[in-house]
Each structure stands twice: as structure tokens, then as C-alpha cells.
Short mmCIF file of C-alpha atoms in Angstrom, two decimals:
data_model
loop_
_atom_site.label_atom_id
_atom_site.label_comp_id
_atom_site.label_asym_id
_atom_site.label_seq_id
_atom_site.Cartn_x
_atom_site.Cartn_y
_atom_site.Cartn_z
CA MET A 955 62.56 221.77 11.81
CA ARG A 956 60.35 221.70 14.88
CA ILE A 957 60.40 223.98 17.90
CA THR A 958 62.62 222.45 20.55
CA ASN A 959 63.11 222.63 24.31
CA PHE A 960 59.50 222.73 25.49
CA ARG A 961 59.78 220.27 28.36
CA ARG A 962 60.85 222.37 31.32
CA VAL A 963 59.62 222.96 34.84
CA LEU A 964 56.99 225.71 34.85
CA ALA A 965 57.15 228.63 37.24
CA GLY A 966 53.58 229.26 38.37
CA LEU A 967 50.31 230.04 36.65
CA GLY A 968 49.04 233.56 37.01
CA VAL A 969 49.32 233.82 40.79
CA ALA A 970 52.96 234.69 41.37
CA ALA A 971 53.59 237.92 43.29
CA VAL A 972 56.74 238.94 41.44
CA THR A 973 56.88 240.53 38.01
CA PHE A 974 59.03 238.64 35.53
CA ALA A 975 60.56 240.58 32.65
CA ALA A 976 62.83 239.04 30.03
CA ALA A 977 63.92 239.61 26.49
CA ALA A 978 63.21 236.97 23.92
CA CYS A 979 66.64 235.44 24.28
CA GLY A 980 66.55 235.59 28.04
CA SER A 981 66.36 231.83 28.42
CA GLY A 982 69.49 231.35 26.34
CA ASP A 983 67.79 228.80 24.11
CA THR A 984 67.98 228.42 20.36
CA VAL A 985 64.53 227.76 18.97
CA ASP A 986 64.06 226.58 15.41
CA VAL A 987 60.74 227.32 13.73
CA SER A 988 59.41 225.75 10.57
CA ALA A 989 57.65 228.10 8.15
CA ASP A 990 54.92 225.47 7.89
CA ASP A 991 54.18 225.97 11.59
CA LEU A 992 53.63 229.72 11.24
CA GLY A 993 50.19 229.43 9.70
CA PRO A 994 48.86 231.03 6.53
CA SER A 995 51.22 233.47 4.84
CA GLY A 996 48.49 236.01 4.18
CA ASP A 997 48.20 238.55 1.37
CA SER A 998 50.27 241.60 0.45
CA SER A 999 48.62 243.75 3.12
CA TRP A 1000 49.63 241.24 5.78
CA GLN A 1001 53.18 241.19 4.41
CA ALA A 1002 53.17 244.96 4.86
CA VAL A 1003 52.26 244.42 8.54
CA ILE A 1004 55.16 241.99 8.88
CA ASP A 1005 57.57 244.47 7.27
CA LYS A 1006 56.42 247.29 9.57
CA ALA A 1007 56.63 244.98 12.58
CA LYS A 1008 60.26 244.26 11.78
CA GLU A 1009 60.90 248.00 11.56
CA GLU A 1010 59.32 248.44 15.01
CA GLY A 1011 61.71 245.77 16.26
CA SER A 1012 60.02 244.70 19.48
CA VAL A 1013 56.71 243.90 21.15
CA THR A 1014 55.75 243.94 24.84
CA TYR A 1015 53.53 241.16 26.17
CA TYR A 1016 51.76 241.38 29.54
CA SER A 1017 50.60 237.97 30.76
CA GLY A 1018 50.18 235.57 33.66
CA GLN A 1019 50.90 232.50 31.55
CA ALA A 1020 53.59 230.05 32.63
CA THR A 1021 57.02 231.67 32.66
CA ASP A 1022 58.84 229.01 30.69
CA ASN A 1023 56.05 228.93 28.10
CA LEU A 1024 56.40 232.68 27.69
CA GLN A 1025 60.16 232.42 27.31
CA THR A 1026 59.84 229.71 24.69
CA ALA A 1027 57.17 231.59 22.77
CA ALA A 1028 59.33 234.72 22.82
CA SER A 1029 62.38 232.85 21.60
CA ALA A 1030 60.41 231.14 18.83
CA PHE A 1031 58.89 234.44 17.68
CA GLU A 1032 62.28 236.14 17.57
CA SER A 1033 63.73 233.18 15.69
CA ALA A 1034 60.94 233.40 13.12
CA TYR A 1035 60.78 237.17 12.65
CA GLY A 1036 63.84 238.73 14.26
CA ILE A 1037 61.61 240.75 16.57
CA LYS A 1038 62.34 240.95 20.30
CA VAL A 1039 59.58 240.09 22.78
CA ASP A 1040 59.65 241.82 26.15
CA ILE A 1041 57.59 239.85 28.64
CA VAL A 1042 56.02 241.32 31.74
CA ARG A 1043 54.66 238.42 33.77
CA ASP A 1044 52.54 238.86 36.89
CA ASN A 1045 49.17 237.96 38.33
CA ASP A 1046 46.07 239.66 36.97
CA ALA A 1047 45.63 242.04 39.89
CA ASN A 1048 49.17 243.40 39.63
CA LEU A 1049 49.02 243.67 35.85
CA GLN A 1050 45.74 245.56 36.11
CA THR A 1051 47.34 248.04 38.50
CA LYS A 1052 50.27 248.56 36.14
CA LEU A 1053 48.01 249.00 33.14
CA ALA A 1054 45.83 251.48 35.01
CA ALA A 1055 48.94 253.51 35.82
CA GLU A 1056 49.93 253.49 32.17
CA GLU A 1057 46.49 254.76 31.19
CA ALA A 1058 46.56 257.47 33.87
CA THR A 1059 50.00 258.76 32.86
CA GLY A 1060 49.59 258.29 29.13
CA ASN A 1061 52.77 256.21 29.11
CA GLN A 1062 51.51 253.11 27.31
CA VAL A 1063 53.95 250.19 27.41
CA ALA A 1064 51.80 247.10 26.81
CA ASP A 1065 51.27 246.03 23.21
CA VAL A 1066 49.47 242.74 23.85
CA VAL A 1067 47.73 241.77 27.09
CA ALA A 1068 46.60 238.30 28.20
CA SER A 1069 44.33 238.08 31.26
CA ALA A 1070 42.28 235.40 32.96
CA ALA A 1071 40.06 238.06 34.57
CA LYS A 1072 36.91 237.90 32.45
CA PRO A 1073 35.10 240.92 34.02
CA TRP A 1074 38.15 243.15 33.57
CA VAL A 1075 38.53 242.10 29.94
CA ALA A 1076 34.82 242.68 29.27
CA GLU A 1077 35.05 246.19 30.73
CA ARG A 1078 38.08 247.05 28.63
CA LEU A 1079 36.46 245.63 25.52
CA ALA A 1080 33.45 247.90 26.09
CA GLN A 1081 35.83 250.84 26.51
CA ASN A 1082 37.54 250.12 23.17
CA TYR A 1083 40.78 249.41 24.98
CA TYR A 1084 41.55 246.74 22.36
CA VAL A 1085 41.56 246.73 18.57
CA PRO A 1086 40.51 243.85 16.28
CA VAL A 1087 43.11 241.27 15.39
CA THR A 1088 43.94 241.14 11.69
CA GLY A 1089 46.28 238.18 11.18
CA PRO A 1090 45.45 235.39 8.71
CA ALA A 1091 45.83 232.66 11.37
CA PHE A 1092 42.55 233.82 12.93
CA SER A 1093 40.77 232.83 9.71
CA ALA A 1094 42.55 229.49 9.32
CA PRO A 1095 40.24 226.46 9.36
CA GLU A 1096 42.08 224.87 12.30
CA PHE A 1097 41.34 227.89 14.52
CA ASP A 1098 37.74 227.79 15.74
CA ALA A 1099 36.88 231.49 15.80
CA ASP A 1100 33.35 230.79 17.07
CA LYS A 1101 34.84 229.33 20.25
CA PHE A 1102 38.06 231.24 20.72
CA LEU A 1103 37.55 234.72 19.22
CA ARG A 1104 35.18 237.35 20.62
CA ASP A 1105 34.01 240.30 18.56
CA GLY A 1106 36.96 239.80 16.25
CA THR A 1107 39.11 241.28 19.00
CA ILE A 1108 39.68 239.15 22.11
CA PHE A 1109 41.07 235.67 21.53
CA THR A 1110 41.97 232.78 23.78
CA SER A 1111 45.70 232.20 23.48
CA SER A 1112 45.77 229.22 25.89
CA ALA A 1113 44.02 227.97 29.00
CA ALA A 1114 45.92 227.15 32.16
CA VAL A 1115 45.01 223.65 33.38
CA LEU A 1116 44.84 223.06 37.13
CA THR A 1117 43.96 219.69 38.57
CA TYR A 1118 44.44 217.28 41.46
CA GLY A 1119 47.68 215.44 42.09
CA TRP A 1120 49.53 213.32 44.62
CA ASN A 1121 52.91 212.18 45.84
CA THR A 1122 53.24 208.53 44.86
CA ASP A 1123 55.41 207.71 47.88
CA ARG A 1124 52.83 209.04 50.30
CA VAL A 1125 49.73 207.97 48.33
CA PRO A 1126 50.87 204.80 46.55
CA ASP A 1127 47.36 203.83 45.43
CA GLY A 1128 46.81 207.23 43.82
CA LEU A 1129 43.62 209.26 43.55
CA SER A 1130 40.73 208.59 41.21
CA GLY A 1131 39.15 212.02 41.61
CA TYR A 1132 38.63 215.00 43.87
CA GLU A 1133 36.41 212.90 46.16
CA ASP A 1134 39.44 210.89 47.24
CA LEU A 1135 40.92 214.02 48.86
CA LEU A 1136 38.27 213.61 51.57
CA ALA A 1137 39.80 210.35 52.81
CA PRO A 1138 40.43 210.51 56.59
CA GLU A 1139 44.10 209.57 56.17
CA LEU A 1140 44.68 212.79 54.20
CA ALA A 1141 43.41 215.05 56.98
CA GLY A 1142 45.63 217.27 59.07
CA GLY A 1143 47.87 219.25 56.72
CA LYS A 1144 48.50 216.55 54.13
CA ILE A 1145 46.60 218.31 51.30
CA GLY A 1146 47.57 221.51 49.50
CA VAL A 1147 44.95 224.02 48.38
CA ILE A 1148 45.14 227.42 46.72
CA LEU A 1149 44.26 230.71 48.39
CA PRO A 1150 41.46 232.57 46.55
CA ILE A 1151 43.49 235.63 45.64
CA SER A 1152 41.83 236.23 42.26
CA ALA A 1153 38.52 235.81 40.47
CA ALA A 1154 39.97 232.90 38.48
CA ILE A 1155 40.64 230.98 41.70
CA VAL A 1156 37.16 231.75 43.03
CA ASP A 1157 36.03 230.09 39.79
CA PHE A 1158 37.99 227.01 40.85
CA TYR A 1159 36.08 226.67 44.11
CA ASP A 1160 32.82 227.19 42.19
CA TYR A 1161 33.97 224.39 39.89
CA LEU A 1162 34.47 222.01 42.81
CA ASN A 1163 31.05 222.70 44.28
CA GLU A 1164 29.36 222.43 40.89
CA THR A 1165 31.09 219.37 39.45
CA VAL A 1166 31.93 217.32 42.58
CA ALA A 1167 29.30 218.14 45.22
CA PRO A 1168 27.50 221.29 46.44
CA ASP A 1169 29.20 221.06 49.83
CA TYR A 1170 32.55 219.79 48.60
CA VAL A 1171 34.59 222.89 49.50
CA ALA A 1172 33.28 222.85 53.06
CA LYS A 1173 34.23 219.17 53.36
CA LEU A 1174 37.66 219.91 51.91
CA ALA A 1175 38.13 222.66 54.50
CA ALA A 1176 37.29 220.15 57.23
CA GLN A 1177 40.39 218.20 56.15
CA LYS A 1178 42.52 221.09 57.47
CA PRO A 1179 44.70 221.40 54.37
CA ARG A 1180 47.69 223.66 53.91
CA THR A 1181 47.17 226.77 51.82
CA TYR A 1182 49.52 228.10 49.15
CA THR A 1183 49.58 231.18 46.95
CA GLY A 1184 50.56 229.49 43.69
CA ALA A 1185 50.21 226.30 41.68
CA GLN A 1186 53.96 225.98 41.25
CA ALA A 1187 54.49 226.16 45.01
CA ILE A 1188 51.97 223.35 45.44
CA ALA A 1189 53.71 221.27 42.75
CA GLN A 1190 57.02 221.75 44.53
CA ALA A 1191 55.46 220.75 47.86
CA LEU A 1192 54.11 217.58 46.27
CA THR A 1193 57.47 216.77 44.71
CA SER A 1194 59.34 217.22 47.99
CA GLY A 1195 56.79 215.23 49.98
CA GLU A 1196 55.83 218.22 52.11
CA ILE A 1197 52.23 217.35 51.27
CA ALA A 1198 50.72 214.07 50.15
CA ALA A 1199 48.08 215.38 47.75
CA ALA A 1200 46.74 218.56 46.21
CA ALA A 1201 43.44 219.88 44.98
CA TYR A 1202 45.08 222.46 42.70
CA THR A 1203 48.30 221.82 40.85
CA LEU A 1204 49.86 221.87 37.42
CA PRO A 1205 49.75 218.77 35.24
CA LEU A 1206 52.88 217.09 36.58
CA THR A 1207 54.18 215.62 33.33
CA THR A 1208 57.58 217.27 33.47
CA GLU A 1209 58.15 216.33 37.11
CA LYS A 1210 57.28 212.70 36.30
CA GLU A 1211 59.67 212.70 33.35
CA LYS A 1212 62.42 213.88 35.67
CA GLY A 1213 61.72 210.99 38.05
CA ALA A 1214 59.81 212.84 40.76
CA PRO A 1215 57.39 210.67 42.81
CA VAL A 1216 54.27 212.48 41.63
CA ASP A 1217 51.23 211.89 39.47
CA PHE A 1218 47.99 213.64 38.57
CA GLY A 1219 44.54 213.01 37.16
CA LEU A 1220 42.12 214.95 34.98
CA ALA A 1221 38.41 215.27 35.58
CA SER A 1222 35.97 215.92 32.75
CA PRO A 1223 35.53 218.77 32.21
CA VAL A 1224 38.86 219.91 33.57
CA PHE A 1225 39.27 223.17 35.45
CA GLY A 1226 41.22 225.84 33.67
CA ALA A 1227 41.66 229.55 33.25
CA PRO A 1228 41.44 230.78 29.64
CA PHE A 1229 43.85 233.60 28.89
CA LEU A 1230 41.83 236.24 27.05
CA THR A 1231 44.27 238.10 24.86
CA GLY A 1232 44.17 241.26 22.78
CA VAL A 1233 46.10 244.04 21.07
CA THR A 1234 45.86 247.33 22.95
CA ALA A 1235 44.48 250.30 21.01
CA LYS A 1236 47.42 252.48 22.02
CA ALA A 1237 50.09 249.85 21.46
CA PRO A 1238 53.50 251.47 20.93
CA HIS A 1239 54.29 248.72 18.42
CA PRO A 1240 50.94 248.09 16.71
CA ASN A 1241 52.22 246.01 13.81
CA ALA A 1242 54.46 243.83 15.97
CA ALA A 1243 51.49 243.40 18.31
CA GLN A 1244 49.34 242.11 15.46
CA LEU A 1245 52.09 239.80 14.24
CA PHE A 1246 52.75 238.40 17.71
CA SER A 1247 49.01 237.84 18.32
CA ASN A 1248 48.77 236.00 15.02
CA PHE A 1249 51.81 233.91 15.97
CA LEU A 1250 50.19 232.82 19.25
CA VAL A 1251 47.41 230.98 17.39
CA THR A 1252 49.69 229.17 14.96
CA LYS A 1253 51.11 225.70 15.54
CA ALA A 1254 54.46 227.21 16.48
CA GLY A 1255 52.91 229.60 18.97
CA GLN A 1256 50.56 227.04 20.47
CA THR A 1257 53.31 224.47 20.90
CA ALA A 1258 55.08 227.02 23.07
CA ILE A 1259 52.33 228.87 24.92
CA ALA A 1260 49.99 225.89 25.50
CA ASN A 1261 52.62 223.56 26.94
CA ARG A 1262 50.91 221.62 29.80
CA ALA A 1263 47.84 223.78 29.16
CA GLY A 1264 44.73 223.91 27.00
CA ALA A 1265 45.40 224.58 23.31
CA VAL A 1266 43.18 226.39 20.82
CA LEU A 1267 44.44 224.33 17.90
CA PRO A 1268 44.09 220.55 17.46
CA ASP A 1269 46.99 218.11 17.70
CA ILE A 1270 49.33 220.26 19.79
CA GLU A 1271 51.66 217.63 21.26
CA THR A 1272 52.82 219.71 24.22
CA ALA A 1273 49.27 220.53 25.39
CA THR A 1274 47.44 218.67 28.16
CA THR A 1275 44.01 219.11 26.61
CA SER A 1276 41.98 221.29 24.30
CA ALA A 1277 40.90 224.69 25.57
CA ASP A 1278 37.45 223.54 24.50
CA ASN A 1279 37.51 220.95 27.31
CA ILE A 1280 37.76 223.63 29.99
CA TRP A 1281 34.83 224.01 32.39
CA THR A 1282 32.81 227.19 31.87
CA SER A 1283 31.52 229.01 34.91
CA SER A 1284 27.81 229.73 35.19
CA ARG A 1285 28.54 233.17 36.64
CA THR A 1286 30.97 236.03 36.21
CA VAL A 1287 33.00 236.53 39.37
CA THR A 1288 33.46 240.22 40.15
CA ALA A 1289 36.02 241.92 42.38
CA ASP A 1290 33.37 242.19 45.09
CA ASP A 1291 32.61 238.48 44.74
CA THR A 1292 36.30 237.71 45.22
CA VAL A 1293 36.51 239.77 48.40
CA ALA A 1294 33.35 238.12 49.75
CA PHE A 1295 34.59 234.62 49.01
CA ARG A 1296 37.94 235.28 50.63
CA SER A 1297 36.08 236.08 53.83
CA GLN A 1298 34.05 232.87 53.53
CA PHE A 1299 37.22 230.94 52.76
CA GLU A 1300 38.89 232.21 55.93
CA GLN A 1301 35.89 231.19 58.00
CA MET A 1302 35.76 227.69 56.49
CA PHE A 1303 39.49 226.94 56.44
CA GLY A 1304 40.20 228.67 59.73
CA SER A 1305 43.50 227.78 61.33
CA SER A 1306 44.84 226.27 58.11
CA GLN A 1307 45.50 229.84 56.88
#
């Protein structure tokens, strides 16, 4: 049997302000998982990890990945192993604050952490905050460890894909690329853009200036677009017709399937935010953490977690693209860089704030 119920409306990508917590069965779905989709079975030592993980009984996953993807992955994992997944979903900044508090108090809750904040992950890796992953799926031939595994410890579990889109009622001829957002008829609040509230979104504006034109962001600001705090909010605004087009939205496949008057395009390379994922060194459930991490890079895990995103395995039907097709920034955006760009953004976009 195959995993079912993947086609749902997503609830934001890493920029929501509210923490989402749910048990594996929180969505109320029954998810069937084929043993063939769980990757290599491993040796006796890996079976011992599985047995201990089942004794631990649960695993806690901190992530900014799409809410419905997280729910489906949790349900599939519990279906396969009988182990509950507690999900804490929030943006990177809020998760970092929570994790810092856990470190300060010695009350570790997180077992596995996925973050799109590359500098933060690099700092924690240098501090031995994570331990190496040990599951057999990381050595499977279909998983490209050279591309998606760092130091045997941090792995890419998926990459959020953000792109341009439009309302087909308001823009019946569609858009052929980001350049078309500069059309005069789209000026004056008809375009949705994302506020630069994290390093990953600063990367997005770097992407536009690097791949479209060096002054593209300034020209986009001159269009006087509306600003939003999340990709899901922009997708909803497109669907309702509140805006005609967007520079930053989810791949709108599900909305189209439901009959919404929307469409989207993909540039090459596409912009995305890889979720760098690892097992914490002080994980309360270390064996379940290893098992869940291994699950994320199997066909079953990728079908769930990479829905409408970039996958780290080939031939994932629910994925929009390969995580290998995601644009790579030429710089590492720091917290100071983010603060500085937000100031620049406010100056450029002015009254559209």
C-alpha cells in the first residue's frame, strides 16, 4: 500500500508566528505505509535501535516545514513503527528562542530539529549540539550523501519551494517570469511580497537580484506591492483575488486541483529554503530520534515531508522539484545582515509596509 492523503492545503512555510503542536494522530488520518517505502532494513544493530525507539515511545520534532506535511509524516511514522511524533512548528527565530531556553534550563525537549537558518545550524554543529545520524537510509544509493548530508550529522530533509504566482481571473495571460511582475498594470497594491523577517527570506531577495537583475528588488518596490508575513497568507490572497500576482508563494497545485483561479511558474534554478535537520545530542528519546531521522529520507518520509517542496530522493511524486534544483546563495546571511536588510527594505518599500 502507498501513503495516502497527501494533497491538502498547506499552512505556511517557516514564517508563521504561532507554534503548532500536534500528536501523530492529530490530523485524524489513517496512513498506510509499505515496508518497501521504508528504505533499507539495516543490520542487527539497527534493529536494536528500532526496538529501543519503540520502548521510548515518542519523538519530538521541531520544524518550520509545512504543517500538513508534518502531520502526514507524523501519521505515517506512527503507522509504520507505533511511535508517537510530537510536532512543534514555528518559524526559525521562535524555535531558536525556545531551544536556547531549553539549553539554559537543562530541560531538553527537542529530539530532532529542522531549521532553514544556515548560520545558526553551523554554530550548533561547531558546538556539538548534534550527533551523527546512524540510519541505513543515509547510506542507500538513492540518497546522495555528498549533496544532502554534512559531516555525517546534518541532513537536508526537504527544501521549501517559493515562487511567483498569479490569479488567473485578474491576470488571464499569466506570467512568464519574475520580470512580468514589473508590468505597469500590476502597480499599486496588486502584487504580494514577503516581509524579510528571517535570514531565509533575505536570501530570497538576494536570489531576485542575482538571478533576475541587480536592481530588480528596487524596481519591484516601485510597484508599491502589498506585504505579507507568510507564504500561505499570500497564497490565500491570490486565491481570493485580493491581489493579482505574487513574487513569493507556494506552488499552487492543490489550490488549482480544488478549482481556485490561480497558477504559478518555476524559474531555473528555483528559490527554496533547505531544511537542515539533525538529532540533538541531549535528545530525551535518542533512538526514536535516529529512527525518525532515518524515516525522513526514505520514500515514505519524503512523500510526506517534501509534498509541494524539494525532495532529496528521486521520483517523489508529491514533490515539486529536486532539492538539488534549489538556488544556492553566494553568501551566508547573518542575524546582523537580516536586521540591516529589513531597514533597507522599509526604505525601498515605504508606504507599502
